[in-house]
Coordinates of C-alpha atoms in Angstrom, one line a residue:
Chain A
X1 CA 39.7 25.2 -27.4
X2 CA 42.9 24.5 -25.9
X3 CA 41.7 21.3 -24.8
X4 CA 40.4 20.5 -28.5
X5 CA 43.5 21.1 -29.9
X6 CA 45.8 18.9 -27.7
X7 CA 42.8 16.1 -28.0
X8 CA 41.5 15.7 -24.7
X9 CA 37.7 16.0 -24.1
X10 CA 35.9 18.5 -23.2
X11 CA 32.7 18.6 -21.0
X12 CA 28.9 18.5 -22.9
X13 CA 28.6 22.0 -22.7
X14 CA 31.4 22.9 -24.7
X15 CA 31.3 19.4 -26.8
X16 CA 30.1 21.4 -30.2
X17 CA 33.5 23.0 -30.4
X18 CA 35.4 20.2 -31.1
X19 CA 32.6 18.7 -33.8
X20 CA 32.9 19.2 -37.5
X21 CA 31.2 21.4 -39.9
X22 CA 28.3 20.0 -41.5
X23 CA 26.5 21.2 -44.2
X24 CA 22.6 21.7 -42.7
X25 CA 19.1 21.4 -44.2
X26 CA 16.8 24.2 -43.0
X27 CA 13.6 22.9 -43.7
X28 CA 14.3 20.2 -41.2
X29 CA 13.0 22.5 -38.1
X30 CA 14.9 24.2 -35.0
X31 CA 17.6 21.9 -34.8
X32 CA 19.3 23.3 -38.1
X33 CA 19.2 26.7 -36.5
X34 CA 21.0 25.3 -33.5
X35 CA 23.5 23.3 -36.0
X36 CA 24.3 27.0 -37.9
X37 CA 24.6 29.3 -33.9
X38 CA 26.8 26.1 -33.1
X39 CA 28.9 26.4 -36.2
X40 CA 29.4 30.1 -35.7
X41 CA 29.9 30.2 -32.0
X42 CA 32.6 27.1 -32.6
X43 CA 34.1 29.7 -35.4
X44 CA 34.2 32.4 -33.4
X45 CA 35.7 30.7 -29.9
X46 CA 38.5 29.2 -32.7
X47 CA 39.1 32.6 -34.4
X48 CA 39.4 34.6 -31.0
X49 CA 41.8 31.4 -29.6
X50 CA 43.9 31.3 -32.5
X51 CA 44.6 35.2 -32.4
X52 CA 45.3 35.1 -29.0
X53 CA 48.0 32.4 -29.2
X54 CA 49.4 34.1 -32.3
X55 CA 49.8 37.4 -30.3
X56 CA 51.4 35.6 -27.8
X57 CA 53.9 33.8 -30.1
X58 CA 54.6 37.3 -31.9
X59 CA 55.6 38.5 -28.3
X60 CA 52.9 39.8 -26.2
X61 CA 52.9 38.8 -22.9
X62 CA 49.3 36.7 -21.8
X63 CA 47.9 39.7 -20.1
X64 CA 48.3 42.1 -23.3
X65 CA 47.6 39.4 -25.9
X66 CA 44.5 38.8 -23.8
X67 CA 43.4 42.6 -23.9
X68 CA 44.0 42.7 -27.5
X69 CA 41.7 40.3 -28.7
X70 CA 39.0 41.5 -25.9
X71 CA 36.2 42.3 -28.4
X72 CA 36.7 39.0 -30.2
X73 CA 36.8 36.8 -27.0
X74 CA 33.6 38.5 -26.0
X75 CA 31.8 38.0 -29.2
X76 CA 32.7 34.3 -28.7
X77 CA 31.1 34.2 -25.5
X78 CA 28.0 36.0 -26.5
X79 CA 27.8 33.3 -28.7
X80 CA 28.2 30.5 -26.7
X81 CA 25.6 31.8 -24.2
X82 CA 22.7 33.0 -26.8
X83 CA 23.4 29.0 -28.4
X84 CA 22.4 27.5 -24.6
X85 CA 19.6 29.7 -24.4
X86 CA 18.4 28.3 -27.6
X87 CA 18.9 24.7 -26.9
X88 CA 17.3 24.9 -23.6
X89 CA 14.5 26.6 -25.2
X90 CA 13.8 24.0 -28.2
X91 CA 14.4 21.0 -25.2
X92 CA 12.0 22.5 -23.1
X93 CA 9.6 22.7 -25.8
X94 CA 10.0 19.6 -27.1
X95 CA 9.3 18.2 -23.6
X96 CA 5.5 19.5 -23.3
X97 CA 3.0 17.1 -23.5
X98 CA -0.3 19.3 -23.8
X99 CA -0.9 19.5 -27.1
X100 CA -2.2 23.3 -27.4
X101 CA 0.1 24.6 -25.1
X102 CA 2.9 22.8 -27.3
X103 CA 1.5 24.3 -30.5
X104 CA 2.0 28.3 -29.8
X105 CA 5.3 27.5 -28.1
X106 CA 6.8 26.0 -31.4
X107 CA 5.3 28.7 -32.9
X108 CA 7.1 30.9 -30.5
X109 CA 10.2 28.5 -30.8
X110 CA 9.9 29.6 -34.2
X111 CA 10.2 33.3 -34.4
X112 CA 12.9 32.7 -31.8
X113 CA 15.2 30.6 -33.8
X114 CA 14.8 32.6 -37.0
X115 CA 15.2 36.1 -35.3
X116 CA 18.5 34.8 -33.5
X117 CA 20.1 33.3 -36.6
X118 CA 19.1 36.6 -38.4
X119 CA 20.4 39.1 -35.8
X120 CA 24.1 36.9 -36.1
X121 CA 23.6 37.1 -40.1
X122 CA 27.5 38.2 -40.7
X123 CA 28.3 34.8 -38.6
X124 CA 25.9 32.8 -39.7
X125 CA 26.9 33.7 -43.6
X126 CA 29.9 31.5 -42.9
X127 CA 27.7 28.8 -42.9
X128 CA 24.7 29.7 -44.9
X129 CA 24.5 31.0 -48.1
X130 CA 22.6 34.5 -48.7
X131 CA 19.6 32.9 -50.6
X132 CA 19.1 30.6 -46.8
X133 CA 19.9 33.7 -44.8
X134 CA 16.6 35.2 -47.5
X135 CA 14.7 32.2 -46.8
X136 CA 15.2 32.9 -42.8
X137 CA 13.9 36.1 -43.1
X138 CA 10.6 35.1 -45.0
X139 CA 10.3 32.4 -42.3
X140 CA 10.2 35.1 -39.8
X141 CA 7.7 36.8 -41.3
X142 CA 5.5 34.2 -41.7
X143 CA 6.2 33.3 -37.4
X144 CA 5.3 36.5 -36.8
X145 CA 2.0 36.2 -38.5
X146 CA 1.5 32.7 -37.2
X147 CA 2.0 34.2 -33.9
X148 CA 0.0 37.2 -33.7
X149 CA -3.5 35.4 -32.4
X150 CA -1.6 34.1 -29.3
X151 CA 0.0 37.1 -28.6
X152 CA -1.8 38.7 -25.6
X153 CA -2.3 35.4 -24.0
X154 CA 1.3 34.9 -24.5
X155 CA 1.9 37.6 -21.8
X156 CA -1.4 37.5 -19.9
X157 CA 0.0 34.2 -19.1
X158 CA 2.3 35.9 -16.9
X159 CA -0.6 36.5 -14.8
X160 CA 1.3 40.0 -13.6
X161 CA -1.4 41.4 -11.2
X162 CA -2.4 45.1 -12.5
X163 CA -1.2 45.9 -8.4
X164 CA 2.4 44.5 -9.4
X165 CA 2.5 46.3 -13.1
X166 CA 1.5 49.6 -11.5
X167 CA 1.4 50.7 -15.5
X168 CA -1.9 52.7 -16.8
X169 CA -1.1 51.3 -20.4
X170 CA -0.6 47.9 -18.7
X171 CA -3.9 47.2 -17.4
X172 CA -5.6 43.9 -17.8
X173 CA -9.2 45.7 -18.5
X174 CA -7.5 47.8 -21.3
X175 CA -9.4 50.9 -19.9
X176 CA -6.2 53.0 -20.8
X177 CA -7.5 56.5 -21.7
X178 CA -9.9 57.6 -19.3
X179 CA -7.1 56.0 -16.3
X180 CA -4.5 58.0 -18.2
X181 CA -6.7 61.2 -17.5
X182 CA -7.6 60.3 -13.8
X183 CA -3.8 59.4 -13.5
X184 CA -2.7 63.1 -14.8
X185 CA -5.3 64.5 -12.6
X186 CA -3.3 63.3 -9.7
X187 CA 0.1 64.4 -9.9
X188 CA 0.8 66.8 -7.9
X189 CA 0.9 69.9 -10.0
X190 CA -2.5 69.3 -10.9
X191 CA -3.2 70.2 -7.2
X192 CA -3.6 74.3 -7.5
X193 CA -4.2 76.1 -10.6
X194 CA -1.7 78.3 -9.9
X195 CA 2.2 77.2 -8.9
X196 CA 3.9 79.4 -6.4
X197 CA 7.0 79.0 -9.4
X198 CA 4.7 81.2 -11.6
X199 CA 3.8 83.8 -8.8
X200 CA 7.5 83.9 -8.0
X201 CA 9.3 83.9 -11.0
X202 CA 7.1 84.0 -14.3
X203 CA 4.9 86.6 -13.3
X204 CA 7.3 89.7 -12.4
X205 CA 9.3 88.2 -15.6
X206 CA 6.3 88.8 -17.3
X207 CA 5.7 92.3 -15.6
X208 CA 9.0 93.9 -17.1
Chain B
X1 CA -12.4 46.7 -23.5
X2 CA -13.7 44.7 -26.1
X3 CA -10.3 44.9 -27.9
X4 CA -8.7 43.2 -25.3
X5 CA -11.4 40.6 -25.2
X6 CA -11.4 40.2 -28.5
X7 CA -7.7 39.3 -28.4
X8 CA -8.5 36.7 -25.3
X9 CA -11.1 35.2 -27.5
X10 CA -8.9 34.5 -30.3
X11 CA -5.9 32.9 -28.3
X12 CA -5.8 28.9 -28.9
X13 CA -4.4 27.9 -25.6
X14 CA -5.2 27.8 -21.3
X15 CA -3.3 30.7 -19.5
X16 CA -3.6 28.7 -16.6
X17 CA -1.9 26.1 -17.8
X18 CA 1.2 28.0 -19.4
X19 CA 1.4 30.0 -16.4
X20 CA 1.7 26.6 -14.6
X21 CA 5.3 25.8 -17.3
X22 CA 6.2 29.1 -16.8
X23 CA 6.5 29.2 -13.3
X24 CA 7.7 25.6 -12.8
X25 CA 3.9 23.9 -11.1
X26 CA 0.7 24.2 -11.5
X27 CA 0.8 24.4 -7.5
X28 CA 3.1 27.3 -8.1
X29 CA 1.2 29.4 -10.4
X30 CA -1.9 28.7 -8.3
X31 CA 0.0 30.4 -5.4
X32 CA 0.8 33.1 -7.2
X33 CA -2.6 34.2 -8.3
X34 CA -4.3 33.4 -4.5
X35 CA -1.2 35.3 -2.9
X36 CA -1.7 38.2 -5.6
X37 CA -6.0 37.8 -4.8
X38 CA -5.1 38.0 -0.8
X39 CA -3.2 40.9 -1.2
X40 CA -6.1 42.8 -2.8
X41 CA -8.3 42.4 -0.4
X42 CA -6.1 43.9 2.3
X43 CA -6.7 48.0 2.2
X44 CA -3.2 48.7 3.6
X45 CA -1.4 47.1 1.6
X46 CA -2.6 49.0 -1.3
X47 CA -0.4 52.1 -2.5
X48 CA -1.2 55.5 -0.8
X49 CA -0.8 57.1 -4.7
X50 CA 0.5 56.3 -7.4
X51 CA 5.0 55.8 -7.2
X52 CA 5.9 58.3 -9.9
X53 CA 4.3 60.9 -7.9
X54 CA 6.2 60.3 -4.6
X55 CA 9.5 61.7 -3.1
X56 CA 12.7 59.5 -2.6
X57 CA 11.6 59.6 1.2
X58 CA 7.9 59.3 0.4
X59 CA 8.9 55.9 -1.3
X60 CA 11.0 54.8 1.5
X61 CA 8.6 55.7 4.1
X62 CA 6.0 54.0 2.0
X63 CA 8.2 50.7 1.3
X64 CA 8.8 50.6 5.2
X65 CA 5.0 51.1 5.9
X66 CA 4.5 48.5 3.8
X67 CA 7.0 46.0 5.0
X68 CA 5.6 46.6 8.4
X69 CA 2.3 45.9 7.8
X70 CA 3.2 42.7 5.6
X71 CA 5.1 41.4 8.5
X72 CA 1.8 41.1 10.2
X73 CA 0.1 39.8 7.4
X74 CA 2.6 37.5 6.1
X75 CA 1.9 34.1 8.0
X76 CA -1.2 34.1 7.4
X77 CA -0.6 34.5 3.4
X78 CA 2.4 32.7 2.4
X79 CA 4.8 29.7 3.9
X80 CA 7.4 31.9 5.4
X81 CA 10.2 29.3 4.2
X82 CA 9.2 29.6 0.8
X83 CA 11.6 32.0 -0.7
X84 CA 9.6 32.1 -4.4
X85 CA 6.4 32.7 -2.5
X86 CA 7.8 35.7 -0.4
X87 CA 9.2 37.1 -3.3
X88 CA 6.2 36.9 -5.4
X89 CA 4.1 38.4 -2.3
X90 CA 6.8 41.4 -1.7
X91 CA 6.7 42.4 -5.3
X92 CA 3.0 42.3 -5.5
X93 CA 2.8 44.8 -2.8
X94 CA 6.3 46.9 -3.1
X95 CA 6.9 46.8 -6.8
X96 CA 10.0 47.1 -7.9
X97 CA 11.5 50.1 -6.4
X98 CA 12.4 48.4 -3.5
X99 CA 12.2 48.4 0.6
X100 CA 14.9 48.1 3.4
X101 CA 14.4 44.2 3.1
X102 CA 14.8 43.7 -0.2
X103 CA 18.5 42.0 0.0
X104 CA 18.2 40.7 3.3
X105 CA 16.2 37.3 1.7
X106 CA 18.0 37.2 -1.1
X107 CA 21.7 38.4 -0.6
X108 CA 21.7 38.4 3.6
X109 CA 20.5 35.0 4.4
X110 CA 21.8 32.7 1.7
X111 CA 25.6 33.1 2.3
X112 CA 24.6 32.8 6.0
X113 CA 23.2 29.5 5.0
X114 CA 26.0 28.8 3.1
X115 CA 28.9 29.4 4.4
X116 CA 28.0 29.1 8.0
X117 CA 28.5 26.7 10.6
X118 CA 25.6 24.6 12.6
X119 CA 27.0 27.2 15.6
X120 CA 27.0 30.3 13.1
X121 CA 23.2 29.5 12.1
X122 CA 22.2 28.8 16.1
X123 CA 23.6 32.3 16.5
X124 CA 21.9 34.1 13.7
X125 CA 20.1 32.3 11.4
X126 CA 16.7 32.6 13.5
X127 CA 17.2 36.2 14.5
X128 CA 17.6 36.8 10.6
X129 CA 14.6 34.8 9.3
X130 CA 12.3 36.1 12.6
X131 CA 13.7 39.5 11.1
X132 CA 15.2 40.7 14.6
X133 CA 18.1 41.8 12.7
X134 CA 18.4 43.3 9.2
X135 CA 20.8 42.3 7.3
X136 CA 22.5 42.8 3.8
X137 CA 25.8 41.6 1.6
X138 CA 28.8 43.7 1.3
X139 CA 31.1 43.4 -1.1
X140 CA 31.5 45.7 -3.8
X141 CA 33.9 48.6 -2.9
X142 CA 33.9 52.0 -4.4
X143 CA 37.3 52.1 -6.6
X144 CA 37.0 48.2 -7.3
X145 CA 33.9 47.4 -7.8
X146 CA 33.3 43.5 -7.4
X147 CA 36.9 42.5 -8.1
X148 CA 37.8 39.9 -5.5
X149 CA 41.3 39.9 -6.3
X150 CA 41.3 43.8 -5.7
X151 CA 39.4 44.3 -2.5
X152 CA 41.1 46.5 -0.2
X153 CA 39.2 46.0 2.9
X154 CA 41.4 44.1 5.7
X155 CA 40.4 41.7 7.9
X156 CA 43.7 41.3 9.9
X157 CA 43.8 38.1 12.5
X158 CA 45.2 39.3 16.3
X159 CA 46.0 36.8 17.7
X160 CA 46.3 38.5 21.1
X161 CA 42.8 39.0 21.1
X162 CA 41.4 36.4 19.1
X163 CA 39.4 38.9 16.9
X164 CA 39.4 40.3 13.7
X165 CA 40.3 44.0 13.3
X166 CA 38.3 45.1 10.2
X167 CA 39.6 48.5 8.3
X168 CA 39.5 50.2 5.0
X169 CA 42.5 51.6 4.4
X170 CA 41.6 54.7 1.4
X171 CA 38.4 56.3 0.4
X172 CA 38.2 53.5 -2.5
X173 CA 38.3 50.8 -0.2
X174 CA 34.6 51.9 1.0
X175 CA 32.2 49.5 0.5
X176 CA 30.1 51.2 -1.9
X177 CA 26.4 50.2 -3.6
X178 CA 25.1 47.1 -1.4
X179 CA 21.1 47.6 -0.7
X180 CA 19.8 48.1 2.0
X181 CA 23.3 48.8 3.5
X182 CA 22.7 52.5 4.0
X183 CA 20.0 53.3 6.5
X184 CA 18.3 49.9 6.7
X185 CA 20.7 47.0 8.3
X186 CA 22.1 46.7 11.6
X187 CA 24.3 43.8 10.5
X188 CA 26.2 42.9 7.3
X189 CA 28.2 39.9 5.7
X190 CA 31.1 41.7 4.5
X191 CA 34.0 40.4 2.2
X192 CA 37.3 41.2 2.8
X193 CA 40.8 40.1 2.4
X194 CA 41.8 37.7 5.4
X195 CA 45.4 38.4 7.1
X196 CA 47.1 36.5 9.2
X197 CA 50.9 37.1 10.3
X198 CA 51.1 39.1 7.1
X199 CA 49.7 36.7 4.8
X200 CA 46.6 37.5 2.6
X201 CA 44.5 34.5 2.3
X202 CA 42.0 36.9 0.0
X203 CA 38.3 37.4 0.2
X204 CA 36.4 36.0 3.4
X205 CA 33.1 36.7 4.2
X206 CA 32.4 37.8 8.1
X207 CA 29.3 38.5 9.8
X208 CA 29.4 42.1 11.2
X209 CA 27.2 43.8 13.5
X210 CA 27.4 47.7 12.0
X211 CA 24.5 49.4 13.8
X212 CA 23.4 49.1 17.4
X213 CA 20.0 47.2 17.7
X214 CA 18.3 49.4 20.4
X215 CA 19.5 52.7 19.0
X216 CA 20.0 52.0 15.5
X217 CA 23.0 54.2 15.7
X218 CA 26.1 53.4 13.7
X219 CA 28.6 51.6 16.0
X220 CA 32.2 53.2 17.0
X221 CA 34.6 52.7 14.0
X222 CA 31.8 52.4 11.5
X223 CA 31.1 54.6 8.5
X224 CA 27.9 54.2 6.9
X225 CA 25.3 56.0 5.1
X226 CA 23.3 56.2 1.6
X227 CA 25.2 56.5 -1.5
X228 CA 22.3 58.9 -3.1
X229 CA 19.7 59.3 -5.9
X230 CA 19.8 56.2 -8.8
X231 CA 18.3 55.3 -12.1
X232 CA 15.9 53.3 -10.3
X233 CA 14.9 51.1 -7.2
X234 CA 15.1 54.6 -5.1
X235 CA 13.2 53.4 -2.6
X236 CA 16.1 51.3 -1.5
X237 CA 19.0 52.8 0.3
X238 CA 22.1 51.4 -1.5
X239 CA 25.0 52.5 0.9
X240 CA 28.7 53.4 1.9
X241 CA 30.6 51.4 4.4
X242 CA 33.8 51.8 6.5
X243 CA 35.7 50.8 9.3
X244 CA 38.3 52.8 11.3
X245 CA 40.4 49.4 12.7
X246 CA 36.7 48.1 13.8
X247 CA 37.3 44.4 16.3
X248 CA 35.1 41.4 15.8
X249 CA 35.0 37.9 17.5
X250 CA 37.2 35.2 15.5
X251 CA 33.8 33.3 15.6
X252 CA 32.2 36.0 13.0
X253 CA 34.1 34.4 10.4
X254 CA 31.9 32.2 8.5
X255 CA 33.7 29.2 8.8
X256 CA 31.7 26.6 6.9
X257 CA 34.4 26.0 4.2
X258 CA 37.2 28.2 5.2
X259 CA 38.9 28.6 9.5
X260 CA 40.9 30.3 11.6
X261 CA 41.9 28.6 14.7
X262 CA 42.7 30.6 17.7
X263 CA 46.3 30.1 17.2
X264 CA 46.5 31.8 14.2
X265 CA 45.8 28.6 11.9
X266 CA 44.3 28.9 8.5
X267 CA 42.5 25.8 7.0
X268 CA 41.5 26.9 3.9
X269 CA 38.5 25.2 2.1
X270 CA 38.4 21.6 0.1
X271 CA 38.2 23.2 -3.0
X272 CA 39.2 26.7 -4.2
X273 CA 35.9 26.8 -6.5
X274 CA 33.7 26.4 -3.2
X275 CA 33.8 30.2 -3.2
X276 CA 32.0 30.5 -6.7
X277 CA 29.0 29.0 -4.9
X278 CA 27.2 32.4 -4.2
X279 CA 28.2 33.5 -7.4
X280 CA 26.7 31.1 -9.3
X281 CA 23.3 30.8 -7.4
X282 CA 22.7 34.5 -7.9
X283 CA 23.6 34.2 -11.3
X284 CA 21.3 31.6 -12.1
X285 CA 18.4 33.4 -10.8
X286 CA 19.1 36.2 -12.4
X287 CA 18.2 34.8 -16.0
X288 CA 14.7 33.8 -14.7
X289 CA 14.5 37.3 -13.3
X290 CA 15.4 39.5 -15.9
X291 CA 13.2 37.3 -18.2
X292 CA 10.4 38.1 -16.0
X293 CA 11.2 41.9 -16.3
X294 CA 11.0 41.4 -19.7
X295 CA 7.6 40.1 -19.3
X296 CA 6.2 42.9 -17.4
X297 CA 7.2 45.4 -20.0
X298 CA 6.1 43.0 -22.6
X299 CA 3.0 43.0 -21.1
X300 CA 2.2 46.9 -20.9
X301 CA 3.3 47.1 -24.7
X302 CA 1.5 43.7 -26.2
X303 CA -1.5 45.2 -23.9
X304 CA -1.9 48.5 -25.3
X305 CA -0.8 47.7 -29.1
X306 CA -4.4 45.8 -28.5
X307 CA -6.0 49.1 -27.5
X308 CA -4.0 51.5 -29.4
X309 CA -5.7 51.7 -32.8
X310 CA -4.3 54.1 -35.6
X311 CA -4.0 54.5 -38.8
X312 CA -5.5 52.1 -41.7
X313 CA -5.0 48.8 -43.8
X314 CA -7.6 47.1 -45.7
X315 CA -10.7 48.5 -44.1
X316 CA -10.7 52.5 -44.3
X317 CA -13.5 52.4 -41.9
X318 CA -12.0 51.6 -38.5
X319 CA -8.2 52.4 -37.4
X320 CA -6.4 49.1 -37.0
X321 CA -5.0 48.4 -33.5
X322 CA -1.1 48.7 -33.8
X323 CA -0.5 45.2 -32.7
X324 CA -1.7 44.7 -36.1
X325 CA 1.5 46.1 -37.8
X326 CA 4.3 44.1 -38.9
X327 CA 7.0 46.9 -37.4
X328 CA 5.3 46.1 -34.1
X329 CA 5.0 42.7 -34.2
X330 CA 8.2 42.5 -35.4
X331 CA 9.4 44.7 -32.3
X332 CA 7.8 43.1 -29.4
X333 CA 7.2 39.2 -30.6
X334 CA 10.6 38.3 -30.8
X335 CA 11.0 39.5 -27.2
X336 CA 7.9 37.4 -26.1
X337 CA 10.4 34.7 -27.3
X338 CA 13.2 35.6 -25.4
X339 CA 11.2 36.3 -22.3
X340 CA 9.9 32.8 -22.7
X341 CA 13.4 31.4 -23.3
X342 CA 15.0 33.1 -20.7
X343 CA 12.7 31.6 -18.0
X344 CA 13.2 27.7 -19.5
X345 CA 17.0 28.6 -19.8
X346 CA 16.6 29.9 -16.0
X347 CA 15.2 27.4 -14.8
X348 CA 17.5 24.5 -16.3
X349 CA 20.1 26.5 -15.4
X350 CA 18.8 26.1 -11.7
X351 CA 18.3 22.3 -11.9
X352 CA 21.9 22.4 -12.4
X353 CA 23.0 24.8 -9.8
X354 CA 21.0 22.0 -7.7
X355 CA 22.7 19.4 -9.2
X356 CA 26.2 21.2 -8.2
X357 CA 25.3 21.4 -4.8
X358 CA 24.1 18.1 -4.0
X359 CA 27.7 17.1 -5.5
X360 CA 29.1 19.6 -3.2
X361 CA 27.8 17.6 -0.1
X362 CA 29.5 14.9 -1.5
X363 CA 33.1 16.7 -2.4
X364 CA 32.3 16.8 -6.1
X365 CA 32.8 20.2 -7.4
X366 CA 33.5 19.1 -11.2
X367 CA 30.4 21.1 -12.4
X368 CA 31.0 24.1 -10.6
X369 CA 33.5 25.5 -13.3
X370 CA 31.5 24.8 -16.4
X371 CA 28.5 26.4 -14.6
X372 CA 30.2 29.8 -13.2
X373 CA 31.3 30.4 -16.6
X374 CA 28.4 29.7 -18.3
X375 CA 26.1 31.9 -15.5
X376 CA 28.9 34.7 -16.3
X377 CA 27.7 34.3 -20.2
X378 CA 24.0 34.1 -19.2
X379 CA 24.1 37.1 -16.8
X380 CA 25.7 39.5 -19.2
X381 CA 23.9 38.4 -22.8
X382 CA 20.3 38.1 -20.8
X383 CA 20.7 41.4 -19.0
X384 CA 21.2 43.1 -22.2
X385 CA 18.9 41.3 -24.2
X386 CA 16.8 42.5 -21.5
X387 CA 17.4 46.4 -21.3
X388 CA 17.3 46.3 -25.3
X389 CA 13.2 44.1 -25.3
X390 CA 12.5 46.8 -22.6
X391 CA 13.7 49.8 -24.6
X392 CA 11.7 48.5 -27.4
X393 CA 8.5 48.1 -25.6
X394 CA 8.5 51.7 -24.4
X395 CA 8.6 53.0 -27.8
X396 CA 5.8 49.7 -29.1
X397 CA 4.0 53.0 -26.7
X398 CA 4.2 55.4 -28.5
X399 CA 4.8 58.9 -27.0
X400 CA 2.6 57.4 -23.4
X401 CA 5.4 55.1 -23.3
X402 CA 7.6 58.0 -22.3
X403 CA 5.2 58.9 -19.5
X404 CA 5.7 57.4 -16.2
X405 CA 2.3 56.0 -16.5
X406 CA 3.4 53.3 -18.5
X407 CA 5.7 52.2 -15.9
X408 CA 8.4 51.1 -18.2
X409 CA 10.8 52.9 -17.3
X410 CA 11.0 51.6 -13.8
X411 CA 11.1 48.1 -15.0
X412 CA 14.0 49.8 -17.4
X413 CA 15.8 51.4 -14.7
X414 CA 15.8 48.5 -12.5
X415 CA 16.7 45.4 -15.3
X416 CA 19.7 47.3 -16.4
X417 CA 20.8 47.5 -13.1
X418 CA 21.3 43.8 -13.8
X419 CA 24.2 45.0 -16.6
X420 CA 26.8 46.2 -13.6
X421 CA 25.6 43.9 -10.6
X422 CA 26.7 40.8 -9.7
X423 CA 29.9 41.3 -11.9
X424 CA 30.0 43.9 -14.7
X425 CA 28.8 42.3 -18.5
X426 CA 32.3 42.9 -20.1
X427 CA 34.4 41.3 -17.1
X428 CA 31.5 38.4 -17.2
X429 CA 32.1 37.3 -20.8
X430 CA 36.0 37.9 -20.4
X431 CA 35.3 34.8 -17.8
X432 CA 33.3 32.9 -20.0
X433 CA 35.9 33.6 -22.7
X434 CA 38.5 32.2 -20.6
X435 CA 36.9 29.1 -20.2
X436 CA 35.9 29.1 -23.7
X437 CA 39.3 29.2 -24.5
X438 CA 40.9 26.6 -22.1
X439 CA 38.2 24.3 -23.6

């Protein structure tokens, strides 16, 4: 922000800090959501920096001023990072050539961008209207529905073996309940019918 | 299970092709399947019983037993120089609870490789790779975490003997937390404040032998042990380490970038940011790794949500799969999206890291500060959101998610460790904020 303020150039990862705000049309696809996120990240970074500078101008030392706007600074960092994740996700998916894979990943990107923008709703509202936010909410529910048939295949694609997963609930064959019962029977507590703790403490207590 | 089969029939894409995309290549995705298959055919590599029923001692023993069996089979199963294959094999066989070499490949060999000179590689690298020595990476201190500017452990150069004297002046200066430091390692890369003629030169890395290679007893001047049970990762011995004026030869300072000459002359690295290298490497990797932790928990929750039937929607003759409820989808699907997003963001960040590495060879470290800031943010955001996602996955499994039969808690415990290791999240976010403000 300080470089932008002094008219100097910044690297590609933070180029959005110097961009002007523009109106977004959410019907144009995920890139519009990126614009919303960029706006929120930019605004937060500038706000936090301005506050930091103001505190120093009011006489606080650099370290004290920094500490007094740390929460705002952290929010700027989170938005910057989430923006990067969103951008790389979209970039990667747009580079895929296999149509069936690309289609389901676009569905997943839609879930992601809708969820992420809603999750930063308080920031987003400075750039989009509450009506637009309602529309994003509807889009999210519709995206969840679209994704539903591929949910199991999407997690199967991580190809995590049963041995690695070590989970009775997550077994690939889905035979959960009989194995849950077998698992419980294997508990060391079930190796005897009467535990030593019963003889040592509970029985004497009950005998009183 | 017919419900899961039905789900798989509904899928509109080839999961092998998707796996190739997730793991970066068709070849590696196939190798993962081959390695898993190979492991399943070696009976000695099977769990003796479910991990949640084992005590900490038994888990440690089991992890160690498997490492010794693996050491025998390793060359037949994987290309030993392929770190990704090695990591997959170890996770497959041992899981998430740790083992005596958990940090050896990921945090001991890399600094030796990147910070050591050719002579130092000659001396230690081969031995480390052949597992003739077991190592760890000791930076974090009890009272100051991994705050490099506040490290209390000193390495004072003695010109008369050409040795460094390692010393921990207080209890807070004890190295605290490093994985496998407590009981397994006999060597460590130790980070200490370099002091020459009363001048402090800041954190530097030293190769330090901490135990006798034959008896495994701690060497004189060394205080070492295990820090006790943790939320997870209990088959690993996270340790403490103290030095009482412990002497090591001058050439045990890892001297690829900064050097100390025999007469005590200090030669600083060509660029101060060179020391970011290791942190950037680990944090770049963490994005992908955390995405996989999340994927583990989601695999459990989504499959179980397709098997579990509860309540009715339209058709009152059959209870519905809980995955058909919007609340369940809202709980799980955004996390699936994040797990994929983390994989792709991790892969792109790793490419940037490799770009920086190549640049460094020709003295160009321009992108290092950008990447250092970005990876600080990434590790914080991704570990936090992964923890949240895993917790949602647990609750999506109803009461059974609370049972260790789900194994979700173990994944959660390991994943959220990432919120504090490699830099506590708030500190990391403030590091990125400093960069944003300066920009």
